Coordinates of C-alpha atoms in Angstrom, one line a residue:
M1 CA 11.1 -15.7 23.9
D2 CA 7.5 -16.8 23.2
R3 CA 7.1 -18.2 19.7
R4 CA 3.6 -16.7 19.5
F5 CA 5.0 -13.2 20.3
C6 CA 7.7 -13.7 17.6
Y7 CA 5.2 -14.7 14.9
K8 CA 2.5 -12.2 15.9
E9 CA 4.6 -9.1 16.8
L10 CA 8.4 -9.3 16.0
L11 CA 8.2 -11.1 12.6
P12 CA 5.5 -8.7 11.1
F13 CA 7.5 -5.6 12.3
V14 CA 10.8 -6.8 10.8
V15 CA 9.4 -8.2 7.5
I16 CA 7.1 -5.1 6.8
L17 CA 9.9 -2.6 7.6
A18 CA 12.3 -4.6 5.3
N19 CA 9.6 -4.6 2.7
E20 CA 9.2 -0.8 2.9
C21 CA 12.9 -0.3 2.4
N22 CA 12.7 -2.8 -0.5
N23 CA 9.9 -0.9 -2.2
T24 CA 11.6 2.5 -1.9
G25 CA 14.8 1.1 -3.4
L26 CA 12.8 -0.3 -6.3
I27 CA 11.1 3.0 -6.9
T28 CA 14.6 4.7 -7.1
L29 CA 15.8 2.0 -9.4
F30 CA 12.8 2.5 -11.7
K31 CA 13.4 6.3 -11.7
A32 CA 17.0 5.6 -12.8
A33 CA 15.8 3.3 -15.6
T34 CA 13.3 5.9 -16.9
M35 CA 16.1 8.5 -17.0
K36 CA 17.8 6.1 -19.5
G37 CA 14.7 6.2 -21.8
M38 CA 12.6 3.2 -20.6
S39 CA 8.9 3.5 -21.0
D40 CA 6.9 3.3 -17.8
H41 CA 4.0 1.4 -19.6
V42 CA 6.4 -1.2 -20.9
F43 CA 8.0 -1.4 -17.5
V44 CA 4.7 -2.2 -15.7
A45 CA 3.7 -4.8 -18.2
Y46 CA 7.1 -6.6 -18.0
A47 CA 7.2 -6.4 -14.2
Y48 CA 3.8 -7.9 -13.7
A49 CA 4.7 -10.6 -16.3
V50 CA 7.9 -11.5 -14.3
G51 CA 5.9 -11.6 -11.1
T52 CA 3.4 -14.0 -12.7
I53 CA 6.1 -16.3 -14.0
V54 CA 7.8 -16.4 -10.6
L55 CA 4.6 -17.0 -8.7
L56 CA 3.3 -19.8 -11.1
P57 CA 5.4 -22.7 -9.7
I58 CA 5.3 -21.4 -6.2
S59 CA 1.6 -21.2 -6.2
F60 CA 1.3 -24.7 -7.7
F61 CA 3.5 -26.4 -5.1
Y62 CA 2.0 -24.4 -2.3
R63 CA -1.4 -25.7 -3.1
R64 CA -0.3 -29.2 -3.4
S65 CA 1.5 -29.2 -0.1
R66 CA -1.2 -27.5 2.1
V67 CA -4.9 -27.6 2.7
V68 CA -6.2 -24.4 1.0
P69 CA -9.7 -23.3 0.1
P70 CA -11.0 -24.1 -3.4
I71 CA -11.0 -21.4 -6.1
T72 CA -14.5 -20.5 -7.3
F73 CA -15.5 -18.2 -10.2
S74 CA -16.7 -15.6 -7.6
I75 CA -13.2 -15.5 -6.2
L76 CA -11.5 -15.2 -9.6
Y77 CA -13.9 -12.5 -10.6
K78 CA -13.1 -10.4 -7.5
I79 CA -9.3 -11.1 -8.0
A80 CA -9.7 -9.9 -11.6
I81 CA -11.3 -6.6 -10.3
L82 CA -8.4 -6.4 -7.8
G83 CA -6.0 -6.7 -10.8
V84 CA -7.6 -3.9 -12.7
I85 CA -7.6 -1.6 -9.7
G86 CA -4.0 -2.5 -8.6
C87 CA -2.6 -2.2 -12.2
S88 CA -4.3 1.2 -12.8
S89 CA -2.8 2.3 -9.5
Q90 CA 0.6 1.2 -10.5
I91 CA 0.4 2.8 -14.0
L92 CA -0.6 6.2 -12.5
G93 CA 2.0 5.8 -9.7
Y94 CA 5.0 5.0 -12.0
A95 CA 3.9 7.8 -14.4
G96 CA 3.8 10.2 -11.5
I97 CA 7.3 9.2 -10.4
K98 CA 8.6 9.7 -14.0
Y99 CA 7.2 13.3 -13.9
S100 CA 8.5 14.0 -10.3
S101 CA 10.6 12.0 -8.0
P102 CA 10.7 9.0 -5.6
T103 CA 10.7 11.6 -2.7
L104 CA 7.3 13.0 -3.7
S105 CA 5.9 9.5 -4.2
S106 CA 6.9 8.5 -0.7
A107 CA 5.4 11.7 0.8
I108 CA 2.1 11.3 -1.0
S109 CA 1.8 7.7 -0.2
N110 CA 1.1 8.7 3.4
L111 CA -2.3 9.8 2.2
V112 CA -3.4 6.2 2.0
P113 CA -4.8 6.0 5.7
A114 CA -6.7 9.3 5.2
F115 CA -8.1 8.1 1.9
T116 CA -9.0 4.7 3.4
F117 CA -10.9 6.4 6.2
I118 CA -12.9 8.7 3.8
L119 CA -13.7 5.8 1.4
A120 CA -14.7 3.6 4.4
V121 CA -17.1 6.5 5.5
I122 CA -18.5 6.8 2.0
C123 CA -19.1 3.0 1.8
R124 CA -20.6 3.0 5.3
M125 CA -17.8 0.7 6.5
E126 CA -16.7 3.2 9.1
K127 CA -19.1 4.7 11.8
I128 CA -19.0 8.5 12.4
A129 CA -19.5 9.7 16.0
L130 CA -18.5 13.4 15.9
K131 CA -18.4 13.7 19.7
S132 CA -16.0 10.8 19.9
R133 CA -12.3 11.7 20.2
T134 CA -11.3 8.8 17.9
T135 CA -13.6 10.1 15.1
Q136 CA -12.4 13.7 15.6
A137 CA -8.8 12.5 15.4
K138 CA -9.5 10.6 12.1
I139 CA -11.2 13.5 10.6
L140 CA -8.6 16.0 11.7
G141 CA -5.7 13.7 10.6
S142 CA -7.3 13.3 7.1
I143 CA -7.6 17.0 6.6
I144 CA -4.1 17.6 7.7
S145 CA -2.8 14.9 5.4
I146 CA -4.6 16.3 2.4
L147 CA -3.3 19.9 3.2
G148 CA 0.2 18.4 3.4
A149 CA -0.3 16.8 0.0
F150 CA -1.2 20.3 -1.4
V151 CA 1.9 21.8 0.2
V152 CA 4.3 19.2 -1.2
T153 CA 2.7 19.3 -4.7
F154 CA 2.3 23.1 -5.2
Y155 CA 5.1 24.5 -3.1
K156 CA 8.7 23.6 -3.9
G157 CA 10.5 26.5 -2.1
P158 CA 14.2 26.9 -2.0
S159 CA 16.4 23.9 -2.8
I160 CA 18.8 22.4 -0.3
I161 CA 22.3 22.2 -1.9
I162 CA 25.0 20.1 -0.3
A163 CA 28.4 21.6 -1.1
D164 CA 30.9 19.3 -2.9
N165 CA 33.9 20.2 -0.9
S166 CA 32.4 20.6 2.6
P167 CA 29.6 19.1 4.7
S168 CA 27.8 22.4 4.8
I169 CA 24.3 22.9 3.5
R170 CA 23.0 26.1 1.8
L171 CA 19.7 27.1 0.4
Q172 CA 19.2 28.3 -3.2
Q173 CA 16.2 30.6 -3.7
S174 CA 13.8 29.8 -6.5
N175 CA 12.3 32.4 -8.8
G176 CA 8.9 31.6 -7.6
I177 CA 7.6 31.2 -11.2
L178 CA 6.2 27.9 -12.5
D179 CA 8.7 26.7 -15.2
S180 CA 8.4 23.4 -17.1
L181 CA 10.0 21.5 -14.3
D182 CA 7.6 22.8 -11.8
I183 CA 4.6 21.9 -14.0
N184 CA 5.9 18.4 -14.4
W185 CA 6.2 18.2 -10.6
V186 CA 2.5 19.2 -10.2
I187 CA 1.4 16.7 -12.9
G188 CA 3.4 14.1 -11.0
G189 CA 1.7 15.0 -7.7
F190 CA -1.8 14.6 -9.2
L191 CA -0.9 11.3 -10.8
L192 CA 0.6 10.0 -7.5
T193 CA -2.5 11.1 -5.6
A194 CA -4.8 9.3 -8.1
G195 CA -2.7 6.2 -7.8
N196 CA -2.9 6.3 -4.1
I197 CA -6.7 6.7 -4.1
L198 CA -6.8 3.5 -6.2
L199 CA -4.3 1.9 -3.8
T200 CA -6.7 2.6 -1.0
L201 CA -9.5 0.9 -2.9
W202 CA -7.1 -2.0 -3.7
M203 CA -6.4 -2.6 0.0
I204 CA -10.1 -2.5 0.9
V205 CA -11.1 -5.0 -1.9
Q206 CA -8.1 -7.2 -0.9
V207 CA -9.2 -7.4 2.8
E208 CA -12.7 -8.6 1.6
I209 CA -11.1 -11.2 -0.6
L210 CA -8.8 -12.5 2.1
K211 CA -11.8 -12.9 4.4
E212 CA -13.4 -15.3 1.9
F213 CA -10.3 -16.8 0.4
P214 CA -7.4 -16.8 3.0
D215 CA -4.6 -17.9 0.6
E216 CA -2.2 -15.1 0.0
I217 CA 0.1 -17.0 -2.4
T218 CA -2.7 -18.1 -4.8
M219 CA -4.4 -14.7 -4.6
S220 CA -1.0 -12.9 -5.5
F221 CA -0.5 -15.2 -8.5
F222 CA -4.0 -14.6 -10.0
Y223 CA -3.7 -10.9 -9.1
N224 CA -0.4 -10.6 -11.0
F225 CA -1.8 -12.6 -13.9
C226 CA -4.8 -10.3 -14.3
A227 CA -2.7 -7.2 -13.9
A228 CA -0.2 -8.4 -16.4
I229 CA -3.0 -8.8 -19.0
E230 CA -4.3 -5.3 -18.4
A231 CA -0.8 -3.7 -18.3
A232 CA 0.1 -5.4 -21.7
I233 CA -3.1 -4.0 -23.3
V234 CA -2.5 -0.5 -22.0
G235 CA 1.1 -0.7 -23.0
L236 CA 0.4 -1.9 -26.6
L237 CA -2.1 0.9 -27.0
S238 CA 0.3 3.7 -25.6
E239 CA 3.5 2.3 -26.9
R240 CA 3.0 1.3 -30.6
N241 CA 6.7 1.7 -31.4
T242 CA 8.2 -1.9 -31.2
S243 CA 11.6 -0.5 -30.3
A244 CA 10.2 0.7 -26.9
W245 CA 9.5 -3.1 -26.1
K246 CA 13.1 -4.1 -26.7
I247 CA 14.9 -4.2 -23.3
R248 CA 18.5 -3.4 -23.3
L249 CA 21.0 -5.3 -21.1
D250 CA 21.4 -2.4 -18.7
I251 CA 19.7 -0.9 -15.6
S252 CA 16.3 -1.3 -17.5
L253 CA 16.5 -5.1 -17.4
V254 CA 17.8 -5.0 -13.8
S255 CA 14.9 -2.8 -12.8
I256 CA 12.2 -5.0 -14.5
L257 CA 13.6 -8.2 -13.0
C258 CA 14.0 -6.7 -9.5
T259 CA 10.6 -5.2 -9.5
G260 CA 8.9 -8.3 -10.9
I261 CA 10.6 -10.6 -8.3
F262 CA 10.8 -8.3 -5.2
N263 CA 7.7 -6.1 -5.6
K264 CA 5.1 -8.0 -7.8
F265 CA 5.9 -11.3 -6.2
L266 CA 7.5 -10.7 -2.7
S267 CA 6.0 -7.4 -1.7
T268 CA 2.4 -8.3 -2.9
T269 CA 2.6 -11.6 -0.9
I270 CA 4.1 -9.8 2.2
N271 CA 1.4 -7.1 2.1
A272 CA -1.4 -9.7 1.8
W273 CA 0.2 -11.7 4.7
G274 CA 0.6 -8.5 6.8
I275 CA -3.0 -7.4 6.1
H276 CA -4.4 -10.8 6.9
L277 CA -2.3 -11.1 10.1
K278 CA -2.4 -7.6 11.5
G279 CA -4.8 -5.6 9.4
P280 CA -4.3 -2.8 6.8
V281 CA -3.7 -0.1 9.5
Y282 CA -0.6 -1.8 10.9
V283 CA 0.8 -2.2 7.4
A284 CA 0.2 1.5 6.7
M285 CA 2.1 2.6 9.8
F286 CA 5.4 2.0 8.2
K287 CA 4.8 4.5 5.2
P288 CA 6.4 7.6 6.7
L289 CA 9.7 5.7 6.9
S290 CA 9.8 5.6 3.1
I291 CA 10.2 9.4 2.9
V292 CA 13.6 9.3 4.7
I293 CA 14.7 6.4 2.6
A294 CA 13.6 7.9 -0.6
V295 CA 15.3 11.2 0.2
V296 CA 18.7 9.5 1.0
M297 CA 18.6 7.2 -2.1
G298 CA 17.4 10.0 -4.4
V299 CA 20.1 12.4 -3.4
M300 CA 22.9 9.7 -3.4
F301 CA 22.0 7.7 -6.5
L302 CA 19.9 10.0 -8.7
G303 CA 21.3 13.4 -7.9
D304 CA 17.9 14.6 -6.9
I305 CA 17.5 18.1 -5.5
L306 CA 15.8 18.3 -2.1
Y307 CA 13.3 21.1 -1.6
I308 CA 12.1 22.9 1.5
G309 CA 8.6 22.3 0.3
S310 CA 9.1 18.6 0.2
I311 CA 10.3 18.6 3.8
I312 CA 7.4 20.8 5.1
G313 CA 4.8 18.9 3.1
A314 CA 6.1 15.4 4.2
T315 CA 6.2 16.6 7.8
V316 CA 2.5 17.8 7.6
I317 CA 1.4 14.6 5.9
S318 CA 3.2 12.6 8.6
I319 CA 1.5 14.5 11.4
G320 CA -1.9 13.9 9.7
F321 CA -0.9 10.2 9.1
Y322 CA -0.1 9.5 12.7
T323 CA -3.2 11.4 14.0
V324 CA -5.4 9.1 11.9
M325 CA -3.4 6.1 13.1
W326 CA -3.9 7.3 16.8
G327 CA -7.6 7.6 16.3
K328 CA -7.8 4.1 14.7
A329 CA -5.6 2.5 17.4
A330 CA -7.6 4.2 20.2
E331 CA -10.9 3.1 18.5
E332 CA -9.6 -0.5 18.3
K333 CA -8.6 -0.4 22.0
E334 CA -12.1 0.8 23.0
E335 CA -13.6 -2.0 21.0
D336 CA -11.3 -4.6 22.6
V337 CA -12.3 -3.3 26.1
G338 CA -15.9 -3.6 25.1
N339 CA -15.5 -7.1 23.8
H340 CA -13.7 -8.2 26.9
A341 CA -16.4 -6.6 29.1
S342 CA -19.1 -8.5 27.1
T343 CA -17.2 -11.7 27.4
A344 CA -16.7 -11.3 31.0
G345 CA -20.5 -10.6 31.4
T346 CA -21.3 -13.8 29.7
E347 CA -18.8 -15.8 31.7
N348 CA -20.3 -14.6 35.0
V349 CA -23.7 -16.0 34.2
P350 CA -24.3 -19.1 36.3
L351 CA -24.0 -22.3 34.3
L352 CA -27.6 -23.4 35.1
Q353 CA -28.9 -20.0 34.0
S354 CA -26.9 -20.2 30.8
Y355 CA -28.2 -23.7 30.0
K356 CA -31.8 -22.4 30.6
N357 CA -31.1 -19.5 28.3
V358 CA -29.9 -21.7 25.6
N359 CA -32.8 -24.1 25.9
S360 CA -35.2 -21.1 25.8
K361 CA -33.6 -19.8 22.7
K362 CA -33.9 -23.2 21.0
K363 CA -37.6 -23.4 21.9
I364 CA -38.2 -19.9 20.5
D365 CA -36.3 -20.7 17.3
G366 CA -38.3 -23.9 16.9
N367 CA -41.5 -22.0 17.2
V368 CA -40.6 -19.4 14.7

């Protein structure tokens, strides 16, 4: 098998798929820790601190062993902004999971491509051609995804109960009235949506930084460092009780260490590598898989109740997600065809004519 194919196609697929499973498992672990009384603000601060500590020696030896671009004040400033955006997204996201469930978090995370498209249009990074099939697909997919998010947030529906003594599944009707649990679910949905909007902005800013500073390890270190400072400030303001900062030797400590190592360090680096190698669209394609993983883990380890509304909403979001992905992939394919045609046109120009064109351009430039 071609080594280039393994690095460009097979390796990103395997690594990003494993990373998605890893992230969903860590979210489930976090939910279990908060059910034991751990503060989500304290959790975020400690997790970023662990990630920074782990990345410090790795970043140091990485820069000594390779030729990497220099760190400028402009780069540090942009990474600091990235840290503020990423940390704010994490704080909102973990608060949303605390109010709801990992299943809802995984479903709403599929809004990222739709939000990316909308934000890119607002920032004039994305061209709109209403008569184009690709643009129509991205607009339609964004609308479908947002409608799916409303369904999964505001409609729970009957719960799916798995009988203890038999493999049968039955439905339990809800009373249709918003009780305290339902209100928490809606609050969690809004917090998760806000977190994913910031995550979209985080990905766009990260792409711009990596264009100027293609060093994923160093960027991940400074990102975690800046995010840890912000998380500590927010945590100290929100959790003034010193007892909340004392971590017991139980699942809380396990959750913090695992999240710091496998999410803040490993996952952040993998995402940066995947975005740099394949682009943000490819990385986002694996998001729908997290719904299935979250449902299985939530039911098995947390005793979560699976609702019909979650299944319907997640399905609608996934349809919108892949519609946006199809539009984006078709657009990139059209651009590749156009680039190949342009290259072929240039290659078909006779060598002498090409030489004359170059000389003519030089003369014109010299006269300007």
